[in-house]
Short mmCIF file of C-alpha atoms in Angstrom, two decimals:
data_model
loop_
_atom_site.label_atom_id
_atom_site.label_comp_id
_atom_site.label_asym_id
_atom_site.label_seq_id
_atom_site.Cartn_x
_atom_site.Cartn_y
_atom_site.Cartn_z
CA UNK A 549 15.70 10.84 -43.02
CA UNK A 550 15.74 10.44 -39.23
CA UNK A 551 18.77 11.77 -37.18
CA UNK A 552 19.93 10.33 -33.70
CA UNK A 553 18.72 12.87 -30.97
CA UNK A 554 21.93 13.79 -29.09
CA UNK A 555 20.17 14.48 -25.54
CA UNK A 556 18.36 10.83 -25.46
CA UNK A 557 21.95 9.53 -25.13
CA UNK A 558 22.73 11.12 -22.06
CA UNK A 559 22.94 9.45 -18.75
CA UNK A 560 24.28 10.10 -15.55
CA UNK A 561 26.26 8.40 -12.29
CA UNK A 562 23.55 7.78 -10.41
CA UNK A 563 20.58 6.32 -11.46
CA UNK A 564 17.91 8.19 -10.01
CA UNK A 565 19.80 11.24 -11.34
CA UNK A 566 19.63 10.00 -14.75
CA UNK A 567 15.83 9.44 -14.84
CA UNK A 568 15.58 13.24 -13.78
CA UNK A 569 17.65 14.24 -16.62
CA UNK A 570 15.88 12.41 -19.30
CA UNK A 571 12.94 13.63 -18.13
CA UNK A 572 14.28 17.63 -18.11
CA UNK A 573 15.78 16.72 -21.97
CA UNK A 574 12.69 15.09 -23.36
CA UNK A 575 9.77 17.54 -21.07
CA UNK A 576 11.10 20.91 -22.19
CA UNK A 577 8.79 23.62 -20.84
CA UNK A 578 5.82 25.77 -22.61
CA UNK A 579 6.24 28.95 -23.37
CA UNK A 580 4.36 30.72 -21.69
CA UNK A 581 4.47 34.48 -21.16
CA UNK A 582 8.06 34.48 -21.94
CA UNK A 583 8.36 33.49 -18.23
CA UNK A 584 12.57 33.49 -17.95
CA UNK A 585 13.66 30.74 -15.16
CA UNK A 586 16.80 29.29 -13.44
CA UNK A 587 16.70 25.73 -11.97
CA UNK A 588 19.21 23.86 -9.94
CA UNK A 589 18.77 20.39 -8.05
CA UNK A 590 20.96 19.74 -4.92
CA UNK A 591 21.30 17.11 -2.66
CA UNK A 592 22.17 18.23 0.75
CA UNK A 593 22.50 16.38 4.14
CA UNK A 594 20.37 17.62 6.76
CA UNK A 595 21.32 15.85 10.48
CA UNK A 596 20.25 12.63 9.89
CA UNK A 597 17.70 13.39 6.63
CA UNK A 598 19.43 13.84 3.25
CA UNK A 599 16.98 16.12 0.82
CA UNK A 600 17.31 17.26 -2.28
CA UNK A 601 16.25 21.40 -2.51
CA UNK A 602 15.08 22.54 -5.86
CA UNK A 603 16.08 26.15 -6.40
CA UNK A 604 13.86 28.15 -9.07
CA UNK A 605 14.43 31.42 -9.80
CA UNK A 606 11.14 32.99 -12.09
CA UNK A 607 11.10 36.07 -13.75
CA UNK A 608 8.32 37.74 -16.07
CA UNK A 609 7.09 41.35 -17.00
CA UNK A 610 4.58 40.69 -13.71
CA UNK A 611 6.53 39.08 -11.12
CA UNK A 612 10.33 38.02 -9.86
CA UNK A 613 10.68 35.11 -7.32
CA UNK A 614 12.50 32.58 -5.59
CA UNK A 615 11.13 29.31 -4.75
CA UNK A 616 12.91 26.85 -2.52
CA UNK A 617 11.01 23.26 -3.28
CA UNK A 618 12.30 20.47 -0.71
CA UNK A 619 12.11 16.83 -2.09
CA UNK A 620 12.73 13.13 -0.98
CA UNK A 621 15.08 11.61 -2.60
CA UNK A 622 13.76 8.11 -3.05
CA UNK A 623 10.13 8.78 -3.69
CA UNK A 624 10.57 12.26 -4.82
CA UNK A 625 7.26 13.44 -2.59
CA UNK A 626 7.71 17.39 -1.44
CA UNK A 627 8.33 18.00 1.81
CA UNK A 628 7.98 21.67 2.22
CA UNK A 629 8.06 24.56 -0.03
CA UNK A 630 8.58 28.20 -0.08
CA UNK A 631 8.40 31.21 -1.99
CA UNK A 632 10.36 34.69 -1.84
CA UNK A 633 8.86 37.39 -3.81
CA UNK A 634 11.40 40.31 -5.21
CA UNK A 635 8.83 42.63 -6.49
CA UNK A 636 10.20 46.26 -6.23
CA UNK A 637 7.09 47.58 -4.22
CA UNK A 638 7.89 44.28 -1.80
CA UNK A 639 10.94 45.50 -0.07
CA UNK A 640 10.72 44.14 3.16
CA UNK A 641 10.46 40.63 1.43
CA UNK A 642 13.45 40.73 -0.23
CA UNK A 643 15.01 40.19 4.01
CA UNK A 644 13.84 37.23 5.67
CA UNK A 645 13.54 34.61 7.56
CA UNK A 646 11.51 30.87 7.63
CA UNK A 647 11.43 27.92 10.10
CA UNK A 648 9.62 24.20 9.49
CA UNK A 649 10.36 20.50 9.92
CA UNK A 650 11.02 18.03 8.11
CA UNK A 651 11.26 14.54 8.81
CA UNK A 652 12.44 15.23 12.67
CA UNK A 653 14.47 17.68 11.16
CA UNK A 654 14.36 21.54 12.00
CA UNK A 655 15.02 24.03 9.10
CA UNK A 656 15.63 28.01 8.78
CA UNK A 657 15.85 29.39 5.46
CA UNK A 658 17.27 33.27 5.99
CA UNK A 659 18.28 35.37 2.75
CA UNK A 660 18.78 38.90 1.95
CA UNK A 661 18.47 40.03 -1.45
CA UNK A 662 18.12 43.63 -0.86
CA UNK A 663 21.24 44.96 -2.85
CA UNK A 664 21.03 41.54 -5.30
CA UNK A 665 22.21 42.28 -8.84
CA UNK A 666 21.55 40.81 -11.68
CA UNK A 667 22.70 40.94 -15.69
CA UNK A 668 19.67 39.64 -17.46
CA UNK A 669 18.96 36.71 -15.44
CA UNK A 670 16.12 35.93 -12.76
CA UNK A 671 19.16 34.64 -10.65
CA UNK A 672 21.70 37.14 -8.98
CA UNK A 673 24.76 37.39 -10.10
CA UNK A 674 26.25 38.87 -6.67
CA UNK A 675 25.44 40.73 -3.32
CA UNK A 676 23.20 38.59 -1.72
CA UNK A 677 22.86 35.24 0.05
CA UNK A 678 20.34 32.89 0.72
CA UNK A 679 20.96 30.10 3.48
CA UNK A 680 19.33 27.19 4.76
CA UNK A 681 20.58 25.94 8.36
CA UNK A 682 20.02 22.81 10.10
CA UNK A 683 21.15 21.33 13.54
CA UNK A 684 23.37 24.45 13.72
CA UNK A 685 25.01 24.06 9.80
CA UNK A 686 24.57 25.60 6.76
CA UNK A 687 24.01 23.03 4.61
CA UNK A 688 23.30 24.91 1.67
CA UNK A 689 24.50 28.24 0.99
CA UNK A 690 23.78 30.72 -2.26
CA UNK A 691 25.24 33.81 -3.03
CA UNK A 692 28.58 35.70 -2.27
CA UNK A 693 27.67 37.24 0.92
CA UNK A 694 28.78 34.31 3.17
CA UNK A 695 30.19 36.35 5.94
CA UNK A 696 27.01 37.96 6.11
CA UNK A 697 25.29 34.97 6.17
CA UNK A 698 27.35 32.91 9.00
CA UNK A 699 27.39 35.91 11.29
CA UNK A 700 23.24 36.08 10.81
CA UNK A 701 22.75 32.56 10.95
CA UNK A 702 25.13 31.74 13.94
CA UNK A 703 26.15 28.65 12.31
CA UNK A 704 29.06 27.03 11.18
CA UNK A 705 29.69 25.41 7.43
CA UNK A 706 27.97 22.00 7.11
CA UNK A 707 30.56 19.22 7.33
CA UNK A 708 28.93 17.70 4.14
CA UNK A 709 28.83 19.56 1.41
CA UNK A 710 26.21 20.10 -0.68
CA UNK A 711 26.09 18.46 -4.59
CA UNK A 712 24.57 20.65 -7.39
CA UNK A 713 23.07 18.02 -9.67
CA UNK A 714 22.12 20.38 -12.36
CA UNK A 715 21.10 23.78 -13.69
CA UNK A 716 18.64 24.68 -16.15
CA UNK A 717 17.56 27.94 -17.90
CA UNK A 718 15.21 29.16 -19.80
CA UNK A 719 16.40 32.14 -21.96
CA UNK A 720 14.55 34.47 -24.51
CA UNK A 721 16.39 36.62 -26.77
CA UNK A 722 15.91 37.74 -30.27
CA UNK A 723 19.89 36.06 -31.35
CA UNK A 724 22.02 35.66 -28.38
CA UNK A 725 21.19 33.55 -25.03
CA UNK A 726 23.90 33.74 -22.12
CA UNK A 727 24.10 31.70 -18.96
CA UNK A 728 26.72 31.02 -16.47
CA UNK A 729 27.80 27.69 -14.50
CA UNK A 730 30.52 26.19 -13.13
CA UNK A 731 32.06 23.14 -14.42
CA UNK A 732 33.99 22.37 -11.09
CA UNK A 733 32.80 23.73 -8.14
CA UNK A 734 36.50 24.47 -7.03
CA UNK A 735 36.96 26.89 -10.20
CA UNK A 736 35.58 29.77 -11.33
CA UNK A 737 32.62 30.30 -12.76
CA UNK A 738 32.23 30.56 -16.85
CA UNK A 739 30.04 33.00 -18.71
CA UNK A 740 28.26 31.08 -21.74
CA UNK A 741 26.49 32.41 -24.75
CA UNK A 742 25.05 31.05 -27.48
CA UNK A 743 24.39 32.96 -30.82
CA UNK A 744 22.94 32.48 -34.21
CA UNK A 745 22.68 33.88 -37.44
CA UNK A 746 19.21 31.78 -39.18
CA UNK A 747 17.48 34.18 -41.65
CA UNK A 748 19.48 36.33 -44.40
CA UNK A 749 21.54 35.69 -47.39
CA UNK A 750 24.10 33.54 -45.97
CA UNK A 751 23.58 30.28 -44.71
CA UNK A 752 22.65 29.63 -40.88
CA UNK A 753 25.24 29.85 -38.51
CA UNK A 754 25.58 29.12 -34.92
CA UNK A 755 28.53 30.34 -32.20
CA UNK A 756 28.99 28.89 -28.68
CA UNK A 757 31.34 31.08 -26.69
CA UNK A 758 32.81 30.27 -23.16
CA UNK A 759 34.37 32.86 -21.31
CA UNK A 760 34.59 35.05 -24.73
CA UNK A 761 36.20 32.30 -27.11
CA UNK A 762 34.24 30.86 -29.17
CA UNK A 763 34.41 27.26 -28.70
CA UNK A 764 31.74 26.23 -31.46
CA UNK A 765 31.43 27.13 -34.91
CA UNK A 766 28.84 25.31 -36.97
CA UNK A 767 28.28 26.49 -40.56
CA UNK A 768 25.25 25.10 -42.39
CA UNK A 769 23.03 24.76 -39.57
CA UNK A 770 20.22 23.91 -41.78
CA UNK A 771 22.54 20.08 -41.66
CA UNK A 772 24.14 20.06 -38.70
CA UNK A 773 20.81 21.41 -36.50
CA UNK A 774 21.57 18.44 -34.09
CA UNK A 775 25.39 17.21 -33.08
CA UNK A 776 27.67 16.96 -30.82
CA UNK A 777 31.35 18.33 -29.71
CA UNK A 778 34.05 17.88 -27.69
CA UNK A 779 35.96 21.57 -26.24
CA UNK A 780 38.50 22.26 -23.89
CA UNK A 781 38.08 24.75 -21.05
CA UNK A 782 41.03 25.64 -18.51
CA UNK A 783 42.44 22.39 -19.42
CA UNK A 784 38.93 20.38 -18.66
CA UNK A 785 36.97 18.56 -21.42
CA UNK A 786 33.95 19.23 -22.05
CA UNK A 787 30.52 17.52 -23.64
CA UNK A 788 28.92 20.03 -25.52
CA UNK A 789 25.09 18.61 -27.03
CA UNK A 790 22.89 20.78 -28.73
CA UNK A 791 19.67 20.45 -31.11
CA UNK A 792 18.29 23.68 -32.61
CA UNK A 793 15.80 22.14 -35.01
CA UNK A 794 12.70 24.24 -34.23
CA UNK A 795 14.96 27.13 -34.93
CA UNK A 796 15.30 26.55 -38.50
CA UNK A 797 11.72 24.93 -39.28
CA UNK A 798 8.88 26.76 -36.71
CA UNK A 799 8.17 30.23 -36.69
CA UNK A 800 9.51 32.50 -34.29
CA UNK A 801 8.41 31.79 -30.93
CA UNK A 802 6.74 28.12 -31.44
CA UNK A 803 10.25 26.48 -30.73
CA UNK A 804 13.33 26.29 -28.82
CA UNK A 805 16.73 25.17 -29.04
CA UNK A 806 18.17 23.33 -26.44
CA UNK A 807 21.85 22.92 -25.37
CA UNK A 808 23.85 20.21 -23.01
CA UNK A 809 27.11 21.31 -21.32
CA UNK A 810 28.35 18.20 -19.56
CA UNK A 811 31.92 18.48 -18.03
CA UNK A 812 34.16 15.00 -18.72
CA UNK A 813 35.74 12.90 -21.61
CA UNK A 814 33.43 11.02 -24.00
CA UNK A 815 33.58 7.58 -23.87
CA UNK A 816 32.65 5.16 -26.38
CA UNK A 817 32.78 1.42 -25.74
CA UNK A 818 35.47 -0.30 -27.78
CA UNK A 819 34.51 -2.39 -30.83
CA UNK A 820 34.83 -5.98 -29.37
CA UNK A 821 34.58 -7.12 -33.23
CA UNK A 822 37.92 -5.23 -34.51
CA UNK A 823 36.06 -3.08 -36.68
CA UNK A 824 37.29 0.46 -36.35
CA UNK A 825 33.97 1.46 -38.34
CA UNK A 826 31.20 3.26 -35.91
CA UNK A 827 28.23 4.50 -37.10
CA UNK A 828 27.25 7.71 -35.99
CA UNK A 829 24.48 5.99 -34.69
CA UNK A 830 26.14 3.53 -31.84
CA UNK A 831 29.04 6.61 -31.66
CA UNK A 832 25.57 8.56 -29.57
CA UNK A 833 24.19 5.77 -27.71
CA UNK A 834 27.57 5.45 -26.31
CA UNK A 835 28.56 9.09 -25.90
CA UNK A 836 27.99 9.43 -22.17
CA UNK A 837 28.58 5.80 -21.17
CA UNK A 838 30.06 5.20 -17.68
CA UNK A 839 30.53 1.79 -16.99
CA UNK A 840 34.17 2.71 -15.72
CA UNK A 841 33.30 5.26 -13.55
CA UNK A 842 31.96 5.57 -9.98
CA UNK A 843 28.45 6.16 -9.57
CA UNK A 844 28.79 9.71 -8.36
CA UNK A 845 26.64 12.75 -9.32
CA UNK A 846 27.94 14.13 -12.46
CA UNK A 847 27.05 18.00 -12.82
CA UNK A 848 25.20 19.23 -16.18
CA UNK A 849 23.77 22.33 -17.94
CA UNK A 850 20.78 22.44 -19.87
CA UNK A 851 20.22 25.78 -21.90
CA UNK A 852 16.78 26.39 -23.48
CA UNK A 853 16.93 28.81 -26.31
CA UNK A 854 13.04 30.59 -27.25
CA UNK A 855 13.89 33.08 -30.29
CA UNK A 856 11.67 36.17 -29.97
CA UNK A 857 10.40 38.84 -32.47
#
């Protein structure tokens, strides 16, 4: 029996967004060392040169970094990259301070992670800032310490904001895998975990909590590995994808589950027949359809789940 894979049906505004997500759902990473990472793509708007700036946050048991990746748009070549090492015995690193040019452009990446903190991810969670400036703007800021930041960077707040495309983590955990995004960038942020119950007497289970509700409840995983849901959070719909099959049927380790948050209504073309029969088939191919909508950027989450020993 073959089953519709939820994540092929998603698609973005624009277009050369949705290529990049397809190719994050269906190029999932190796695992290798148990190497934990955060990823976001934004675009920003940099005088006259509009980039997008990869974040990537890498942790392991041998190393902790930042990397800043800048990208065209259009042909996607890199136009400068840059990495911050947090190693403990590399203090001084952890304050800094980078110049180049791009495209005519000139650039100054400052952070200072010194008193960063984290709760289990390679990204901070608060106390720190990292800040790119161009023609006297920050166009891109990260972290809580913006008053810190403006009065070290001597510049003002970019008059174009910046748009988060996605995030993406990689998470390893024995049965529960937590991340945190925002839906809206004018709300708060919401802590996410995802838990499971696959070996023991009972049969599989699965939990999806937001903000400490738990939002998703699947019983008889061993069926429903793959699916799809619609939840509510602070009043906001939102697309919740998942497919856990390697959970259930590859050893520990040799897998991953992987999990879409997409914020929005569904919306599935009408049935220009009459019929008010859908298969669960054409229900998926036209689960993120968005003919009606504007071609703007649509934030989403991905969440890759490695169970460990």
């Amino acid at each position: 029996m073959s089953f519709p894979h939820p994540l092929r049906a998603f698609s973005v505004g624009a277009q050369s967004n949705t290529h990049l997500a397809e190719k994050i759902a269906d190029d999932p990473p190796t695992n290798k060392a148990s190497q934990s990472t955060v990823t976001c793509l934004y675009q920003t708007q940099m005088s006259t040169c509009c980039c997008n700036v990869t974040v990537l946050w890498c942790k392991n048991l041998m190393n902790h970094s930042l990397n800043l990746i800048f990208n065209n748009p259009k042909g996607g070549e890199v136009y400068y990259s840059c990495k911050i090492d947090l190693k403990p015995w590399l203090f001084w690193s952890k304050k800094g301070s980078k110049s180049f040019d791009l495209e005519g452009c000139h650039v100054d990446i400052h952070w200072d992670l010194r008193s960063a903190r984290f709760s289990g991810s390679p990204e901070p969670c608060s106390d720190y800032y990292v800040a790119l400036v161009s023609d006297g703007e920050v166009v891109l800021l990260l972290g809580d310490y913006s008053k810190k930041a403006y009065k070290r960077t001597k510049a003002r707040p970019a008059l174009v904001d910046p748009i988060l495309f996605y995030k993406k983590e990689n998470v390893f955990a024995k049965k529960s895998f937590a991340t945190r995004a925002k839906f809206d960038e004018k709300k708060q942020e919401h802590d996410i975990v995802v838990e499971s119950s696959t070996t023991g007497p009972k049969d599989p289970e699965m939990w999806i909590s937001i903000d400490g509700i738990v939002v998703i409840h699947v019983k008889n995983l061993q069926w429903k590995f793959r699916g799809n849901q619609t939840v509510m959070v602070n009043k906001q719909q939102l697309q919740v994808l998942w497919d856990v099959h390697d959970w259930l049927f590859n050893s520990p380790g040799a897998g991953h589950g992987v999990f879409l948050f997409k914020p929005g209504a569904p919306e599935v073309d009408d049935d220009k027949d009459g019929s008010s029969q859908a298969t669960s088939s054409d229900a998926s191919e036209g689960y993120f359809s968005t003919k009606s909508n504007p071609p703007v950027p649509e934030f989403c989450l991905f969440l890759y789940a490695w169970k460990v020993d």
